[in-house]
PDB file of C-alpha atoms in Angstrom:
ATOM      1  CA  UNK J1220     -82.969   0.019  73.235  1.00  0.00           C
ATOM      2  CA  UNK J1221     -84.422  -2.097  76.194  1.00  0.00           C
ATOM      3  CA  UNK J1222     -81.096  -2.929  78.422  1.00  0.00           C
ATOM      4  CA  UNK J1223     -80.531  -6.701  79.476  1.00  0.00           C
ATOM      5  CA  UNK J1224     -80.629  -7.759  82.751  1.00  0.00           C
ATOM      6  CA  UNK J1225     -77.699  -8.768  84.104  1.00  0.00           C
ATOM      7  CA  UNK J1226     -78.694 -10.782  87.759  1.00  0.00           C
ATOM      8  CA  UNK J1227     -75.655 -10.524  90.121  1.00  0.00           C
ATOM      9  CA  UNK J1228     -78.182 -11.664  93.509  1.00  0.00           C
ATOM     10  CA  UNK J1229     -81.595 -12.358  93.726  1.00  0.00           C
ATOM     11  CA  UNK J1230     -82.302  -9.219  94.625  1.00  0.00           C
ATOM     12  CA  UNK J1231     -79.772  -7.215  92.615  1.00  0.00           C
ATOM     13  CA  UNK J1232     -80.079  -7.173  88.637  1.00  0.00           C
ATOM     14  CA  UNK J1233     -77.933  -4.816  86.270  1.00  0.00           C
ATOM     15  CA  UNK J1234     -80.158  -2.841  84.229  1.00  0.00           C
ATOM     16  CA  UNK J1235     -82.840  -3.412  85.948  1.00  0.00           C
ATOM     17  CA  UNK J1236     -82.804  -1.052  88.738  1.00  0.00           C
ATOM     18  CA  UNK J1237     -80.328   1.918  89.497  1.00  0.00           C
ATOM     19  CA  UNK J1238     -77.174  -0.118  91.277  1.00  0.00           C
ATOM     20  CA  UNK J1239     -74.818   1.486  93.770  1.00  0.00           C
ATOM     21  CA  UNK J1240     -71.290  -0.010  93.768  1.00  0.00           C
ATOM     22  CA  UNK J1241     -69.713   1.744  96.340  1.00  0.00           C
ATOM     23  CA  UNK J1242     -66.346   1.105  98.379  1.00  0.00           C
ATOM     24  CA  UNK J1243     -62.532   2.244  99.136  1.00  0.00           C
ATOM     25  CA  UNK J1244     -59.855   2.142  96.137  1.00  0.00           C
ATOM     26  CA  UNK J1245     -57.604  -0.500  97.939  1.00  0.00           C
ATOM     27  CA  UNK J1246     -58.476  -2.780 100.273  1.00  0.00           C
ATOM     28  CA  UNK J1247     -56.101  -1.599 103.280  1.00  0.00           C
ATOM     29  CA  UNK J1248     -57.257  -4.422 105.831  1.00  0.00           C
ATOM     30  CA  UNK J1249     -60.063  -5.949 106.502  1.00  0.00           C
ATOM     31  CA  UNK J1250     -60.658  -3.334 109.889  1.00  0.00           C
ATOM     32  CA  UNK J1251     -60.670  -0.572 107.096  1.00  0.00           C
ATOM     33  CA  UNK J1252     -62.902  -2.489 104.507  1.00  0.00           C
ATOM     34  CA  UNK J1253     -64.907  -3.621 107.059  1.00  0.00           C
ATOM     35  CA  UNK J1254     -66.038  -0.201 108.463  1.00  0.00           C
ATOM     36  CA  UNK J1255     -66.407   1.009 105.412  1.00  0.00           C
ATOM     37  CA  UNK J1256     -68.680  -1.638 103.758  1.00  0.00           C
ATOM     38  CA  UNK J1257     -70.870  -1.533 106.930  1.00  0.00           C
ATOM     39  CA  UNK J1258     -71.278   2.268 106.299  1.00  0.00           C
ATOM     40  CA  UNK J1259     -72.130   2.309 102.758  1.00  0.00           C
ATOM     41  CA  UNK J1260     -74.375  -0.596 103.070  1.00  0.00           C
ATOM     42  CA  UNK J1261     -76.501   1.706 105.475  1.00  0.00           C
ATOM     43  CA  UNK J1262     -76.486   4.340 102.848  1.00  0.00           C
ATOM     44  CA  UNK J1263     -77.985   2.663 100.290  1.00  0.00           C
ATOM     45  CA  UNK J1264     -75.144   0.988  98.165  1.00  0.00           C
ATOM     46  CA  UNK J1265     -75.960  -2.534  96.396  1.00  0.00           C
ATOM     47  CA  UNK J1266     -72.054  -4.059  95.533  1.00  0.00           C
ATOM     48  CA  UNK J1267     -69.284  -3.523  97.340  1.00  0.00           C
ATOM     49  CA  UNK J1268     -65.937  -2.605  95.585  1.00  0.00           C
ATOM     50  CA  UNK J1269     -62.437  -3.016  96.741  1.00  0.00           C
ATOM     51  CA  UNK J1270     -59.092  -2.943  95.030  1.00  0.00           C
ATOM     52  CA  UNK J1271     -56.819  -6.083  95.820  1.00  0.00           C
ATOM     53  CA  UNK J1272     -54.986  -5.778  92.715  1.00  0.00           C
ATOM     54  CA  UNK J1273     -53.381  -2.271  92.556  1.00  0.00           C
ATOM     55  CA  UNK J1274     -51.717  -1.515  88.262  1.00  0.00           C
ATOM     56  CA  UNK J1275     -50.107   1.518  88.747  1.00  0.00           C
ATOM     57  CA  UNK J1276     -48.403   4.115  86.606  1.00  0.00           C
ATOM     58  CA  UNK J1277     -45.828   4.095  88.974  1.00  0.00           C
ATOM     59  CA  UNK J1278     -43.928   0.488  90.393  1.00  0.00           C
ATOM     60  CA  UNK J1279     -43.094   2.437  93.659  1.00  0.00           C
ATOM     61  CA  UNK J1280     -47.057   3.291  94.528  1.00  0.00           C
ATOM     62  CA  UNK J1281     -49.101   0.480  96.399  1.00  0.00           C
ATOM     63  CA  UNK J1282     -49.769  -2.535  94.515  1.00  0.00           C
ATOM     64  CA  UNK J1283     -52.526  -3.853  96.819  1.00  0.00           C
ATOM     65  CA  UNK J1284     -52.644  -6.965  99.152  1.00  0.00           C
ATOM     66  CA  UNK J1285     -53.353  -9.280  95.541  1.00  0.00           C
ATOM     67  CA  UNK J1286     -54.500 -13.016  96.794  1.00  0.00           C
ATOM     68  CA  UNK J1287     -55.294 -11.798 101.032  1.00  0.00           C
ATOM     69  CA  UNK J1288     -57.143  -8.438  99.653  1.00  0.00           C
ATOM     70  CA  UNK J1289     -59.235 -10.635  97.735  1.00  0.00           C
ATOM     71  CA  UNK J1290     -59.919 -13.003 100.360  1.00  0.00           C
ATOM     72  CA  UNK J1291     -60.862 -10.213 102.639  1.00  0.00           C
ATOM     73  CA  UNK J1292     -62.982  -8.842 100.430  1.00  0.00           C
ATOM     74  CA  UNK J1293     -65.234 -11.800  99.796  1.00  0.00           C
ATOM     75  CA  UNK J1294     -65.012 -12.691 103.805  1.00  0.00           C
ATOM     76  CA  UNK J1295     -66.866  -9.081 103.915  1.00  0.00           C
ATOM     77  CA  UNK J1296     -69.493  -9.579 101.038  1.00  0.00           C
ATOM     78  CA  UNK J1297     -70.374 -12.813 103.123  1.00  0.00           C
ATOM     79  CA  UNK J1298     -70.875 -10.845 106.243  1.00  0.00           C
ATOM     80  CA  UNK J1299     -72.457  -8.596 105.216  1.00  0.00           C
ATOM     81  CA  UNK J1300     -74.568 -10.210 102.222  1.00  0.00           C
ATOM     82  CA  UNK J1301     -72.877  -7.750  99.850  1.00  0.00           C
ATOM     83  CA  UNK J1302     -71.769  -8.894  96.205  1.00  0.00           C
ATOM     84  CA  UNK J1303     -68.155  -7.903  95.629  1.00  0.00           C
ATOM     85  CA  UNK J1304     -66.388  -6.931  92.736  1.00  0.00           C
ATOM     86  CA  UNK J1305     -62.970  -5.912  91.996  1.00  0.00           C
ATOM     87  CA  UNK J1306     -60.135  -5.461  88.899  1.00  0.00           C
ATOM     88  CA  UNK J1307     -58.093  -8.635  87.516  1.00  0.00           C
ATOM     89  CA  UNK J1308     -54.705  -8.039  86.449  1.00  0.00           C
ATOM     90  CA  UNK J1309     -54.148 -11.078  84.503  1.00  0.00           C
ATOM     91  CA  UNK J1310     -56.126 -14.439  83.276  1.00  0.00           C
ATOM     92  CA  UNK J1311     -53.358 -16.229  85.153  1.00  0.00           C
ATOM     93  CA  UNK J1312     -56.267 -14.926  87.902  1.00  0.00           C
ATOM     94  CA  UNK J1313     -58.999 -16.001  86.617  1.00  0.00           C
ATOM     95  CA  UNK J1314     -59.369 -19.360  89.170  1.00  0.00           C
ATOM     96  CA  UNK J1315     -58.688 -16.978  91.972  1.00  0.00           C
ATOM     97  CA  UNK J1316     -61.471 -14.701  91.100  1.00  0.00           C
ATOM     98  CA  UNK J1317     -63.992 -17.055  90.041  1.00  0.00           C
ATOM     99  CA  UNK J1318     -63.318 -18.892  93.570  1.00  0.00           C
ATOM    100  CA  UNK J1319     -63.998 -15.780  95.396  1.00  0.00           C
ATOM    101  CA  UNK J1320     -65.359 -13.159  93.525  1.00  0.00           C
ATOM    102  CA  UNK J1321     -69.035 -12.098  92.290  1.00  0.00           C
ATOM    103  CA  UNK J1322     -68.212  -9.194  89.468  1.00  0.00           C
ATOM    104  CA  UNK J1323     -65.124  -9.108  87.579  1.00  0.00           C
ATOM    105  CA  UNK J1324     -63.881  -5.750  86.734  1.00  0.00           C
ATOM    106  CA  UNK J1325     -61.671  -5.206  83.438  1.00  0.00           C
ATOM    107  CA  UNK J1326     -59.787  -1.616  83.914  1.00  0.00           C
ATOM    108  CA  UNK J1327     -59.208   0.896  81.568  1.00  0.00           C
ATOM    109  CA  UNK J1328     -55.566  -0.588  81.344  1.00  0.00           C
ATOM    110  CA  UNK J1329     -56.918  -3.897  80.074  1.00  0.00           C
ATOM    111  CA  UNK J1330     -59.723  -3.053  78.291  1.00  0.00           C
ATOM    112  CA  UNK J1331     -57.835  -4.101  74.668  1.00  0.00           C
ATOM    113  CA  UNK J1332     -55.828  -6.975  76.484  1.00  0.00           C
ATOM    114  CA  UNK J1333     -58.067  -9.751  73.855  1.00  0.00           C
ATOM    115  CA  UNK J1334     -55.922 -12.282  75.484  1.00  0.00           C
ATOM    116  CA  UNK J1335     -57.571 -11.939  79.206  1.00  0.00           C
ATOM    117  CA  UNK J1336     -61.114 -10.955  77.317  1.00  0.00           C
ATOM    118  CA  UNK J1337     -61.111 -13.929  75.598  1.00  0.00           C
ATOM    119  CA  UNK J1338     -60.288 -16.031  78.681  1.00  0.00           C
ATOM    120  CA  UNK J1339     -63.013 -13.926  80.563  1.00  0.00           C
ATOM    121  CA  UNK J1340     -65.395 -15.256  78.082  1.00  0.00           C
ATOM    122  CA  UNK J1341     -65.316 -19.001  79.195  1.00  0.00           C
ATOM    123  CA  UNK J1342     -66.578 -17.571  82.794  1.00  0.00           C
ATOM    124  CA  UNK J1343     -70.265 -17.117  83.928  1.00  0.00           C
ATOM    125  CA  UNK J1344     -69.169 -14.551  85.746  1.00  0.00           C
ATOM    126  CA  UNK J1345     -70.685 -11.300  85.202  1.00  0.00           C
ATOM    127  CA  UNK J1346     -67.802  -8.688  83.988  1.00  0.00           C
ATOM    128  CA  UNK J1347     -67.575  -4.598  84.439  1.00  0.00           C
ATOM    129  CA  UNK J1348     -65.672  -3.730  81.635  1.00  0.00           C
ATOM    130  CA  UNK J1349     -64.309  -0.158  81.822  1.00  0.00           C
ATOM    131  CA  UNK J1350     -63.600   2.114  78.985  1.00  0.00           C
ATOM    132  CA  UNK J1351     -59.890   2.419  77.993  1.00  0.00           C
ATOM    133  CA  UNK J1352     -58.517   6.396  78.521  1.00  0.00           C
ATOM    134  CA  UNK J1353     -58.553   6.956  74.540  1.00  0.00           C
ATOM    135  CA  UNK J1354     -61.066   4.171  73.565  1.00  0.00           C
ATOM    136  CA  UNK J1355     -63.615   5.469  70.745  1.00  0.00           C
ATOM    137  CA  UNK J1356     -67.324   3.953  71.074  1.00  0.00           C
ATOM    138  CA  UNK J1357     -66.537   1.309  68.487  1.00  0.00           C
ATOM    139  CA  UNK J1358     -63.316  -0.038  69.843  1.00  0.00           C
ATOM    140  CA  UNK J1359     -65.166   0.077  73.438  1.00  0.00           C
ATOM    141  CA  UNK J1360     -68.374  -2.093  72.346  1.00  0.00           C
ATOM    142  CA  UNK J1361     -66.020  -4.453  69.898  1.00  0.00           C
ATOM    143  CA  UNK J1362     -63.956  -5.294  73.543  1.00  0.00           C
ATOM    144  CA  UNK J1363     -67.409  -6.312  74.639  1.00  0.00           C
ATOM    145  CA  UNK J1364     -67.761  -8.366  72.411  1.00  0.00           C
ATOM    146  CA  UNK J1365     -64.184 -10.601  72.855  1.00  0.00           C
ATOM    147  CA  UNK J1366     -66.051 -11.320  75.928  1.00  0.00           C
ATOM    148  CA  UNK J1367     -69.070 -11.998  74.595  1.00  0.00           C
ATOM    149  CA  UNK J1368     -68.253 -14.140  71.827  1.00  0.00           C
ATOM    150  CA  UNK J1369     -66.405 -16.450  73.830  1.00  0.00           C
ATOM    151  CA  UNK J1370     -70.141 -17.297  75.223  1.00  0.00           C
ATOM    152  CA  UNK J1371     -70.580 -15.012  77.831  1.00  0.00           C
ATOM    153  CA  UNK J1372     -73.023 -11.853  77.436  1.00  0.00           C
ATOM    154  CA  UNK J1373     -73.294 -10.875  81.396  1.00  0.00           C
ATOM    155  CA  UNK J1374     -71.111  -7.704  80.375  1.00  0.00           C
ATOM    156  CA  UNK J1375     -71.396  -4.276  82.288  1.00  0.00           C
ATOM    157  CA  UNK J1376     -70.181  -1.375  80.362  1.00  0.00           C
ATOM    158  CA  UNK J1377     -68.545   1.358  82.282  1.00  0.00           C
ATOM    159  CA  UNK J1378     -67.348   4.898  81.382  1.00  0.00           C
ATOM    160  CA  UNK J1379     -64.890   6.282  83.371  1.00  0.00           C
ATOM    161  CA  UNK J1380     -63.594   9.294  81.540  1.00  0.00           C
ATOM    162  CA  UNK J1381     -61.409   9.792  78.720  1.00  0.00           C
ATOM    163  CA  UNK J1382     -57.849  11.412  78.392  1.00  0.00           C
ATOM    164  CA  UNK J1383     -58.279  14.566  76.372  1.00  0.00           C
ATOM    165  CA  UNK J1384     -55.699  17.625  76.155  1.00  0.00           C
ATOM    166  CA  UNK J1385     -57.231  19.330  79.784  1.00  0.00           C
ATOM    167  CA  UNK J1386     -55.835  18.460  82.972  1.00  0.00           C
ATOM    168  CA  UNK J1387     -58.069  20.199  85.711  1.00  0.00           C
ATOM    169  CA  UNK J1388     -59.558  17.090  85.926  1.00  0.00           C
ATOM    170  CA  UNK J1389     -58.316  13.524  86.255  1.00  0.00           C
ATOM    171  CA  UNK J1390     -60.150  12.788  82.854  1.00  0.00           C
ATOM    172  CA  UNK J1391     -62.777  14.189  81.047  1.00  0.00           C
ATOM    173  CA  UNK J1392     -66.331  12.474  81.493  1.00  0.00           C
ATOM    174  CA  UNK J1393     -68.063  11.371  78.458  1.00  0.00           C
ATOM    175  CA  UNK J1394     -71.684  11.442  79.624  1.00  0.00           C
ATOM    176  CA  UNK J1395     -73.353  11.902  76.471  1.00  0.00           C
ATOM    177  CA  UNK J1396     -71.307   8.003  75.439  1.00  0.00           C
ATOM    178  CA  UNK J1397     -74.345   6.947  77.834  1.00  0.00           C
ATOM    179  CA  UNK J1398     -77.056   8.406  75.385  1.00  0.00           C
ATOM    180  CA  UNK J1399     -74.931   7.055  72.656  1.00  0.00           C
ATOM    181  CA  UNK J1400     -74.294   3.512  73.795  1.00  0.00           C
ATOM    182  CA  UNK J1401     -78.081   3.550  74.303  1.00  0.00           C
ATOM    183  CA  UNK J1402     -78.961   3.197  70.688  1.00  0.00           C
ATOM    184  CA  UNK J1403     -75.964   1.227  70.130  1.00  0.00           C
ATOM    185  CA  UNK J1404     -76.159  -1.544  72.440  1.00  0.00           C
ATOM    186  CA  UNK J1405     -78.390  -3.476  75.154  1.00  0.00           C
ATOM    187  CA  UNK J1406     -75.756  -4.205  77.400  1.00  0.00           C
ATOM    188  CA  UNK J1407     -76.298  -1.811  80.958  1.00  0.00           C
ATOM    189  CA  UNK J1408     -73.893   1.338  81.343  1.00  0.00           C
ATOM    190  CA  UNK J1409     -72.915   2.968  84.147  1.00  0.00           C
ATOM    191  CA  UNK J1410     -70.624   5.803  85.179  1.00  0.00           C
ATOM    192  CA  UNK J1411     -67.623   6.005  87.982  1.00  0.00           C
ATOM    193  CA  UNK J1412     -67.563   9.928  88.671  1.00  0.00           C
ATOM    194  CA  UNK J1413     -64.434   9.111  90.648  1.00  0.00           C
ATOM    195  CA  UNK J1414     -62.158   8.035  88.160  1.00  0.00           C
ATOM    196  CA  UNK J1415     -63.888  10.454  85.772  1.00  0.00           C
ATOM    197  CA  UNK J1416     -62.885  13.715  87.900  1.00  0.00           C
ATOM    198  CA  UNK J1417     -60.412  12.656  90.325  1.00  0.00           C
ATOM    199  CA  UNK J1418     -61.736  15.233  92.781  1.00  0.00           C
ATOM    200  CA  UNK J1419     -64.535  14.380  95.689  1.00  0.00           C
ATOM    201  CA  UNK J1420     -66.104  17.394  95.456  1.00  0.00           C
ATOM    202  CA  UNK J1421     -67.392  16.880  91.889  1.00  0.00           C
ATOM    203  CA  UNK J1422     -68.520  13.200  92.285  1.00  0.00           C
ATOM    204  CA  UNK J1423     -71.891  14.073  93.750  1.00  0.00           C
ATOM    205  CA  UNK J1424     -73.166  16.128  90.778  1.00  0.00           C
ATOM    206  CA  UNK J1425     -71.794  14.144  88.860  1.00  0.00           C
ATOM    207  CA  UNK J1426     -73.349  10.854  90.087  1.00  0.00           C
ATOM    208  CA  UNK J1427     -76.377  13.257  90.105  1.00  0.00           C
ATOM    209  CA  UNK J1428     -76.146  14.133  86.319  1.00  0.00           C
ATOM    210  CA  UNK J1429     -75.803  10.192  85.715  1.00  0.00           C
ATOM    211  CA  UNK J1430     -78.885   9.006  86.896  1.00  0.00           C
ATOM    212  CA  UNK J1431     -80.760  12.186  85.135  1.00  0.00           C
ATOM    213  CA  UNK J1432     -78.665  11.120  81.861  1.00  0.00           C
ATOM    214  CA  UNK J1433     -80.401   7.908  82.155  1.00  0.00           C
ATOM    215  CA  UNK J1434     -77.353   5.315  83.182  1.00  0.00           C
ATOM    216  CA  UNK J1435     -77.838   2.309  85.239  1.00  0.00           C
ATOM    217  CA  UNK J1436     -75.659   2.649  87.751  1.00  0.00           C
ATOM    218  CA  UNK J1437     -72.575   4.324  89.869  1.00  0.00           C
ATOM    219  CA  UNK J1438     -69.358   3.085  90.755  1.00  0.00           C
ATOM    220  CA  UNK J1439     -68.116   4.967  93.720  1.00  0.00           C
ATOM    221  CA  UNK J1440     -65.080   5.394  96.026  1.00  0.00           C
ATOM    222  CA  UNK J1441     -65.627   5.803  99.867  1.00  0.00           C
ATOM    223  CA  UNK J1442     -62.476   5.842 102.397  1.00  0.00           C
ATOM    224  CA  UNK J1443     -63.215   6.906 105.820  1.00  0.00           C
ATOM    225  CA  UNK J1444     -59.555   8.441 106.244  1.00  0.00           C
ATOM    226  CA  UNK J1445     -59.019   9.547 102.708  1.00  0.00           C
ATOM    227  CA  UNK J1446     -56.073  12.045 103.873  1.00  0.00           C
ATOM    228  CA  UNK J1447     -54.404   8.939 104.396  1.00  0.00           C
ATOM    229  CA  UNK J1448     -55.920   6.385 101.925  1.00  0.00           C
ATOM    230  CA  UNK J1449     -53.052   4.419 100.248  1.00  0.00           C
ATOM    231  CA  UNK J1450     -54.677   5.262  96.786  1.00  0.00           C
ATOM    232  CA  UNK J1451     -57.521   7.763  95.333  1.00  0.00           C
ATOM    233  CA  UNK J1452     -57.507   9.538  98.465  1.00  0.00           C
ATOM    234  CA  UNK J1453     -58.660  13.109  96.745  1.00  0.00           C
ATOM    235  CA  UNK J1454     -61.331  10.891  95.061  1.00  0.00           C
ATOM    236  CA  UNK J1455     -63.184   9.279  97.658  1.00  0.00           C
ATOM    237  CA  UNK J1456     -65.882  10.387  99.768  1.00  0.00           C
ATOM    238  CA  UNK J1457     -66.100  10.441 103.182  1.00  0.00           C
ATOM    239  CA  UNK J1458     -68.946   7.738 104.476  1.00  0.00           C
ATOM    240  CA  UNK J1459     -71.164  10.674 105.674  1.00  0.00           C
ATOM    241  CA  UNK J1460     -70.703  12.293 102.239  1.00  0.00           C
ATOM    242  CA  UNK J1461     -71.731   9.437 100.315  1.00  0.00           C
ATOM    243  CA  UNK J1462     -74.552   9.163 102.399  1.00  0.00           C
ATOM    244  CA  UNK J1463     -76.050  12.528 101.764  1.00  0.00           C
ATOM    245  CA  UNK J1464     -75.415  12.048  97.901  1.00  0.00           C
ATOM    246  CA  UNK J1465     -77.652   8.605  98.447  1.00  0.00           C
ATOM    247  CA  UNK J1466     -80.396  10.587  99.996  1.00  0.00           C
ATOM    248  CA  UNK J1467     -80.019  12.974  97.356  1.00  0.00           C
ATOM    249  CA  UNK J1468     -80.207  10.227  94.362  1.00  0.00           C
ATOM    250  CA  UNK J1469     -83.271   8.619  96.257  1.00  0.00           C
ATOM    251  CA  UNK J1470     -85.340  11.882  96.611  1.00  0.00           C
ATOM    252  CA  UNK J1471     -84.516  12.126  93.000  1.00  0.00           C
ATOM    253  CA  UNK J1472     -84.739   8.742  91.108  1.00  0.00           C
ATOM    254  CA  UNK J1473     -88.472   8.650  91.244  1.00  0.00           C
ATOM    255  CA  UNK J1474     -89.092  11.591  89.169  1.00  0.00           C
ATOM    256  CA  UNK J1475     -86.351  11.118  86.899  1.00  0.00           C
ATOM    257  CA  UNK J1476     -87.233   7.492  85.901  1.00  0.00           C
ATOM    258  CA  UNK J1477     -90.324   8.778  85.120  1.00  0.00           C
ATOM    259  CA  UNK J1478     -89.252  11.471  83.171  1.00  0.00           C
ATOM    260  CA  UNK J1479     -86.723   9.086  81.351  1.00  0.00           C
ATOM    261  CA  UNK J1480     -90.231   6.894  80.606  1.00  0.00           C
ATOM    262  CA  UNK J1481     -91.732   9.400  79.177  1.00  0.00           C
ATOM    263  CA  UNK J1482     -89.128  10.160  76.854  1.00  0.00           C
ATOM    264  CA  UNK J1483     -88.814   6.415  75.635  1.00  0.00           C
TER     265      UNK J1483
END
């Protein structure tokens, strides 16, 4: 199925082109957003992502800075000329975010919260909505659609992993729900390999078997101190990391998009 294109910039259009959304877990301050955005930006990445809003499992872990970690975040994107996106808790949000942000991210918490998909539907916004930890394919695509039948079809689908019965990984990547929502749906699809393993060292094969699967994109974490990040540290990569798994995915994505072609 031909994807739609779903134009965040002039130059940046979801399912058009392969998009890098790249950036720490939680914005920490802007020093530590900053740096990072500037070194992922050299690398290659497209969006920048940032956590301001922080749900979870525990009430004693770091929330995130909420209302100032969204304002730094867009005083960044401007900087930089960087799109931002990042998670809303609640539609009591929603004028925050559509004040200040580009790409509205539903998490896997939310993603059967019809209350705040509904409300997300009256936005022009673009939304990344990520698939819940025991969401089938159905019940994933009909959330889509809350959003889209409230008059707004600029969704972003995004598998993040699923929670089966292992635990050596955070969750268990679904890749082949990529081939799957392919004949299912026109809406783009890409993978976060960071949520998916919850380990650093597998996010680069991983990003690598996403683009050869044929998805349209990677969302990524990067911390430059991630001993000490305040969330996802043992997920993130390390700037210089992420920017050998960039040259990586652009010696490769020439040969596999025509191989994909081919196949189509």
């Amino acid at each position: 199925m031909i994807k739609k294109e779903i134009k965040i910039t002039d130059k940046i259009s979801v399912g058009k082109d392969f998009i890098i959304i790249a950036g720490p877990c939680s914005v920490e301050s802007y020093e530590q957003t900053y740096e990072i955005a500037k070194e992922i930006k050299s690398a290659g990445a497209n969006i920048l992502r940032g956590g301001a809003f922080k749900p979870r499992t525990s009430p004693y872990s770091f929330q995130g800075l909420e209302e100032e970690g969204i304002k730094i975040l867009s005083k960044i994107g401007k900087e930089l000329e960087m799109p931002i996106i990042t998670e809303i808790p609640s539609e009591k949000y929603l004028d925050l975010f559509n004040e200040y942000v580009d790409i509205i991210q539903v998490g896997a918490r939310n993603m059967d919260n019809y209350f705040l998909l509904r409300e997300l539907g009256k936005t022009r916004k673009p939304i990344l909505l990520k698939r819940g930890m025991a969401a089938t394919i159905d019940e994933f695509l009909l959330a889509a659609e809350y959003i889209k039948a409230g008059g707004n079809d600029k969704v972003i689908l995004c598998e993040r992993g699923i929670r089966t019965f292992d635990n050596k990984t955070r969750n268990t990547l679904d890749i082949a729900s990529v081939l799957t929502l392919e004949k299912l749906t026109d809406l783009p699809v890409i993978i976060d390999p960071s949520h998916a393993s919850g380990n650093w060292e597998m996010v680069e094969r991983l990003s690598l078997a996403s683009l050869t699967i044929g998805a349209n994109g990677l969302m990524v974490e990067v911390h430059n101190n991630p001993e000490k990040a305040l969330s996802d540290g043992m997920q993130s990569l390390k700037p210089e990391k992420f920017k050998k798994m960039m040259d990586k995915i652009n010696f490769l994505k020439p040969y596999i998009e025509s191989v994909n072609k081919d196949d189509n």
